[in-house]
Coordinates of N, CA and C in Angstrom, one line a residue:
X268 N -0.6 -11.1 55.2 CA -1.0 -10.8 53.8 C -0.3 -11.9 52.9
X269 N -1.2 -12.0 52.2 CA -0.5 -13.1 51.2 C 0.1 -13.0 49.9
X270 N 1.1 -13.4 49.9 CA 2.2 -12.8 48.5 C 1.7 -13.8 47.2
X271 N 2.1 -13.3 46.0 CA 1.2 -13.7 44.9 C 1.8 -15.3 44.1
X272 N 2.6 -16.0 45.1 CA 3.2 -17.1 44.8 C 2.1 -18.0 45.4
X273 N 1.7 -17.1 46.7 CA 0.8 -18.4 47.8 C -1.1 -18.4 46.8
X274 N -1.4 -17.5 46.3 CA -2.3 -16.9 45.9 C -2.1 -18.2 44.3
X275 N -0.9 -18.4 43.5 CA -0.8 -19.7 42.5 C -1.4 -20.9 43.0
X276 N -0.8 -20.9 44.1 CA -0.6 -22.0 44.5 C -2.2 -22.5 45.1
X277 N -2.8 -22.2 45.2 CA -4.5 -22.3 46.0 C -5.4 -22.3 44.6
X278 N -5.0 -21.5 43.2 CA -6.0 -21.4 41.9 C -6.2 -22.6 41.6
X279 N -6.9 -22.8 40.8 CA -8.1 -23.6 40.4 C -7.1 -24.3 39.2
X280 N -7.1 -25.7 39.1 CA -6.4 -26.5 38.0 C -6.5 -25.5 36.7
X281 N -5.7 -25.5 36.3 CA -5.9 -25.9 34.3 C -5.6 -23.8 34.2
X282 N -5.4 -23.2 35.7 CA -5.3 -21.4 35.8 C -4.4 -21.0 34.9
X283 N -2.7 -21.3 35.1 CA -1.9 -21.3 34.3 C -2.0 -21.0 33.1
X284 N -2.8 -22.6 32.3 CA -2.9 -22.1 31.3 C -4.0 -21.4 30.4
X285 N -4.9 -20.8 31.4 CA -6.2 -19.9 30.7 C -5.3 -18.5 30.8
X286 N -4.4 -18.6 32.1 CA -3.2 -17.6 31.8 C -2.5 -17.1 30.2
X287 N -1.9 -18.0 30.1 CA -1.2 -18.3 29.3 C -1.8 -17.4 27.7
X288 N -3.1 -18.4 27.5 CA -3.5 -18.5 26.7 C -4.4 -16.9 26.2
X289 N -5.0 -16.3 27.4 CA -5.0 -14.8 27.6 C -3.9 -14.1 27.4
X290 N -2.4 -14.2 27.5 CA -1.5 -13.7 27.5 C -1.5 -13.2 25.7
X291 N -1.5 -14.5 25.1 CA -1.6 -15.0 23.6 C -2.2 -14.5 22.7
X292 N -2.9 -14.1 23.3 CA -4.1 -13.5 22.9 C -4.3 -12.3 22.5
X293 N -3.8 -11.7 23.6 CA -2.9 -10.1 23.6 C -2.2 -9.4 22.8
X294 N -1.1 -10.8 23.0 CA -0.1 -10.2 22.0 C -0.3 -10.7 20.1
X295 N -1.4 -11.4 20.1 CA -1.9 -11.7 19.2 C -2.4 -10.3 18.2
X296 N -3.4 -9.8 19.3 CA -4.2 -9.2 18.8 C -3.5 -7.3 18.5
X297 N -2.3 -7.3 19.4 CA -1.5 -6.3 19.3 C -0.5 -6.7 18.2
X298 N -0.5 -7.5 17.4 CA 0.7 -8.4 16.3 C -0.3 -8.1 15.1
X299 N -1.5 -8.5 15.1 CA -2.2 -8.1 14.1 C -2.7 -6.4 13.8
X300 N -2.8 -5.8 14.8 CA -2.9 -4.3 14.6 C -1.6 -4.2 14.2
X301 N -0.6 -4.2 14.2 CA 0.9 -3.8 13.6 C 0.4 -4.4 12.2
X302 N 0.2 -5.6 12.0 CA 0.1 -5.7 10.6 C -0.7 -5.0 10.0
X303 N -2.2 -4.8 10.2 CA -3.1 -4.3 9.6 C -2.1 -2.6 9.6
X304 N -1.7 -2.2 10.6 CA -1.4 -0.6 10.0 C 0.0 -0.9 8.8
X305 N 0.9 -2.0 9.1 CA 1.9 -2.1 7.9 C 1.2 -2.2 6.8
X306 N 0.1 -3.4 6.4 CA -0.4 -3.2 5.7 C -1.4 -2.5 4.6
X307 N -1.6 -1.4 5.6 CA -2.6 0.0 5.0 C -1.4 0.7 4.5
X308 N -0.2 0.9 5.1 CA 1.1 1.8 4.7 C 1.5 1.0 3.4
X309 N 1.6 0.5 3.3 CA 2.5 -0.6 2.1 C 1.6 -0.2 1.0
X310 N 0.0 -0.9 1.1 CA -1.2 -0.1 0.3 C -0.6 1.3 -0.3
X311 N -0.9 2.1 0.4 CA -0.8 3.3 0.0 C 0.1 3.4 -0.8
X312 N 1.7 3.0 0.1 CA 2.5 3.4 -1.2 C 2.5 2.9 -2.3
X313 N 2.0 1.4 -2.2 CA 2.1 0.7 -3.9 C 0.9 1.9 -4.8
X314 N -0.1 2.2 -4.1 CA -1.4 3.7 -4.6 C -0.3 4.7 -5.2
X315 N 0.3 5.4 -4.4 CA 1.4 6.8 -4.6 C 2.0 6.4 -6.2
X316 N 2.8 4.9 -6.2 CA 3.6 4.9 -7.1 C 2.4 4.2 -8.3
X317 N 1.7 3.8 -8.1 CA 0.8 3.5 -9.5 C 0.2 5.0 -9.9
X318 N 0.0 5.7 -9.2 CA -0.8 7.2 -9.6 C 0.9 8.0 -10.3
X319 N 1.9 7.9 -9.6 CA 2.9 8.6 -10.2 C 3.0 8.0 -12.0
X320 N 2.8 7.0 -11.9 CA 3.5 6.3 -13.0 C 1.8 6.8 -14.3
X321 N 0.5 6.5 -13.9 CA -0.1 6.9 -14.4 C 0.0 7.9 -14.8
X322 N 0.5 9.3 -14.1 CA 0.3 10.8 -14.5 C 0.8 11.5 -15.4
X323 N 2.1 9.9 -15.2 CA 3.3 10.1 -16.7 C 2.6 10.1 -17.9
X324 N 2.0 8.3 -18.0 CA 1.6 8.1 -18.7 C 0.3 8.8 -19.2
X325 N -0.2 9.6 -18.7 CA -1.2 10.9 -18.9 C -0.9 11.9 -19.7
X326 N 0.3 12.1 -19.2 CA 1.1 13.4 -19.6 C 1.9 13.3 -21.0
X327 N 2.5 12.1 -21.1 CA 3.0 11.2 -22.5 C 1.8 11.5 -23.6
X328 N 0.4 10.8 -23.4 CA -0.5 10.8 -23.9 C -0.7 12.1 -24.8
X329 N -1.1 13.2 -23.8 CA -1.0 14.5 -23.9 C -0.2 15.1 -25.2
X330 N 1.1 15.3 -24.8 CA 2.2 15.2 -25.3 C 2.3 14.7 -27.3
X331 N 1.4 13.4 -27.1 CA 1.4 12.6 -28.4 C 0.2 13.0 -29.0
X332 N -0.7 13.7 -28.4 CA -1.3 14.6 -29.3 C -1.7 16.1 -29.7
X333 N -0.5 16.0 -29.0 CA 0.2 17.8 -29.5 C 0.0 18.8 -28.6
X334 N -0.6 18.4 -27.2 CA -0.6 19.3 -26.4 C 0.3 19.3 -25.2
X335 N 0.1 19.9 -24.1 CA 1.0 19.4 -22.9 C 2.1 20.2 -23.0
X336 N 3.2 19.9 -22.1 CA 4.1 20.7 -21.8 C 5.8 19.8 -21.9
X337 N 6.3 19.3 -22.4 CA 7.5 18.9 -22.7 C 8.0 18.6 -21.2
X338 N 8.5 19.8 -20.6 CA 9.2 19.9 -19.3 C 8.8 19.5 -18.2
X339 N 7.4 19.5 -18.2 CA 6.5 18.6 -17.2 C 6.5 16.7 -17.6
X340 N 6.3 16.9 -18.5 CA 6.3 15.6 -19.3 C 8.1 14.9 -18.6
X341 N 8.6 15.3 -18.6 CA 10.1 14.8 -18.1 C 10.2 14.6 -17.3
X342 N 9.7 15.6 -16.0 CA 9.8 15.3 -14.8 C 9.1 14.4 -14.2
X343 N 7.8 14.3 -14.7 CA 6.4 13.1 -13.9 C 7.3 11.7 -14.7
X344 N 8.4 11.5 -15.8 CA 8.8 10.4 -16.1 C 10.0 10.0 -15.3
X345 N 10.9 11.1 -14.8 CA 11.8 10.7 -14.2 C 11.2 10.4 -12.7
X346 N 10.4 11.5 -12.1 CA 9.6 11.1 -10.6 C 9.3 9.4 -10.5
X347 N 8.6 9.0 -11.5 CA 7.9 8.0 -11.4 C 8.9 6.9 -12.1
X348 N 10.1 7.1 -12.4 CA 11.2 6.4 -12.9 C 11.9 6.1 -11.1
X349 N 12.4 7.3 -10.9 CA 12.7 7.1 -9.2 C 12.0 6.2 -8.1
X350 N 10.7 6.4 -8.2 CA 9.5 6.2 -7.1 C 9.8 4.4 -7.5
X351 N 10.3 4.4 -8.9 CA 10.3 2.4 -9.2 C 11.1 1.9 -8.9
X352 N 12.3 2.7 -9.0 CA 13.8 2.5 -8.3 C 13.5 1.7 -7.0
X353 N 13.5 2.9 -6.3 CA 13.0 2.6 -4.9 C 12.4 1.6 -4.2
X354 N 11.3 1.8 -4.6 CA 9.8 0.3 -4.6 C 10.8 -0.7 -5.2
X355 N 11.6 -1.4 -5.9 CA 12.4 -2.2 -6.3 C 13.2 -2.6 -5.5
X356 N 14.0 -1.6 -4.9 CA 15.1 -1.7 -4.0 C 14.3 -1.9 -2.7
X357 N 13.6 -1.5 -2.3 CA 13.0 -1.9 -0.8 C 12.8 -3.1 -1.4
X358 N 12.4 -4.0 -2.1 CA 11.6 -4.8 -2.2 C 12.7 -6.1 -2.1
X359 N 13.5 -5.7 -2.9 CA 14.8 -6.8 -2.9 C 15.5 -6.6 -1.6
X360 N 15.5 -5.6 -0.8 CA 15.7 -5.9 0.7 C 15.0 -6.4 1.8
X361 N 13.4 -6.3 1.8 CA 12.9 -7.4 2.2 C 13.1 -8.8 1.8
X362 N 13.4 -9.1 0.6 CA 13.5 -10.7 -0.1 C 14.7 -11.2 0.8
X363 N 15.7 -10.2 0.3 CA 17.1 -10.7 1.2 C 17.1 -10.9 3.2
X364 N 16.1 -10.1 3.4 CA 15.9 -10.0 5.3 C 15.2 -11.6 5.1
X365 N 14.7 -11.4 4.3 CA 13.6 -12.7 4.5 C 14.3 -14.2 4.1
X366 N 15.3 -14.1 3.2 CA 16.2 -15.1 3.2 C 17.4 -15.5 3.8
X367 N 17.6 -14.5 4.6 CA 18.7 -14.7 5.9 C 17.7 -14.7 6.8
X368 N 16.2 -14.7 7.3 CA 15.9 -15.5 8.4 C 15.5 -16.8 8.3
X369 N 15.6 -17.1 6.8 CA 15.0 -18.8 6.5 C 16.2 -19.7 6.7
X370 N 17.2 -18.5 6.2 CA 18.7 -19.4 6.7 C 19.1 -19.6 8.3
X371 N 18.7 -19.2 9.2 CA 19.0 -19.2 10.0 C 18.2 -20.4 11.2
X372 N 19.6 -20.9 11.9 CA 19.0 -22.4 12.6 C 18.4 -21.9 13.6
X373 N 17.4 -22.5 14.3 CA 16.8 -22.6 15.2 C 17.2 -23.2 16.7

């Protein structure tokens, strides 16, 4: 029986690298499905926090012409005050990951 070194060694010129390049390919196509799902998540939440911030500004509206509820009105402004916090702070933490990997030598 023949072990899979002797089985290299007999393949057809240029194998290696259709190897290779199949390999690439793979993990290409498995690198882009991770993105496309980070990038549906990220979507959404930048969705979440533009609808929070609208609902305020709904409710404000409301509010300015004499209807609405005061107490609700506070909370959809602080919610959507928080939700910007946040989205800010993640955001300045990617900046920083991303400028300690540009610093970094190769």
């Amino acid at each position: 029986m023949r072990s899979e070194s002797e089985f290299r060694l007999i393949a057809p010129p240029g194998y290696d690298e259709i190897q290779r390049a199949r390999e690439a390919q793979q993990v290409g196509e498995a690198n882009g499905a991770t993105a496309g799902r980070f990038s549906q998540q990220l979507g959404q939440a930048i969705d979440s926090l533009d609808k929070l911030q609208t609902d305020a500004d709904t409710q404000a509206d409301a509010i300015a012409q004499g209807g609405g509820n005061l107490h609700e009105v506070a909370l959809a402004f602080e919610k959507a005050d928080m939700a910007m916090r946040l989205a800010t702070k993640v955001r300045n933490k990617v900046v920083e990951a991303y400028n300690e990997i540009m610093r970094m030598s190769v």
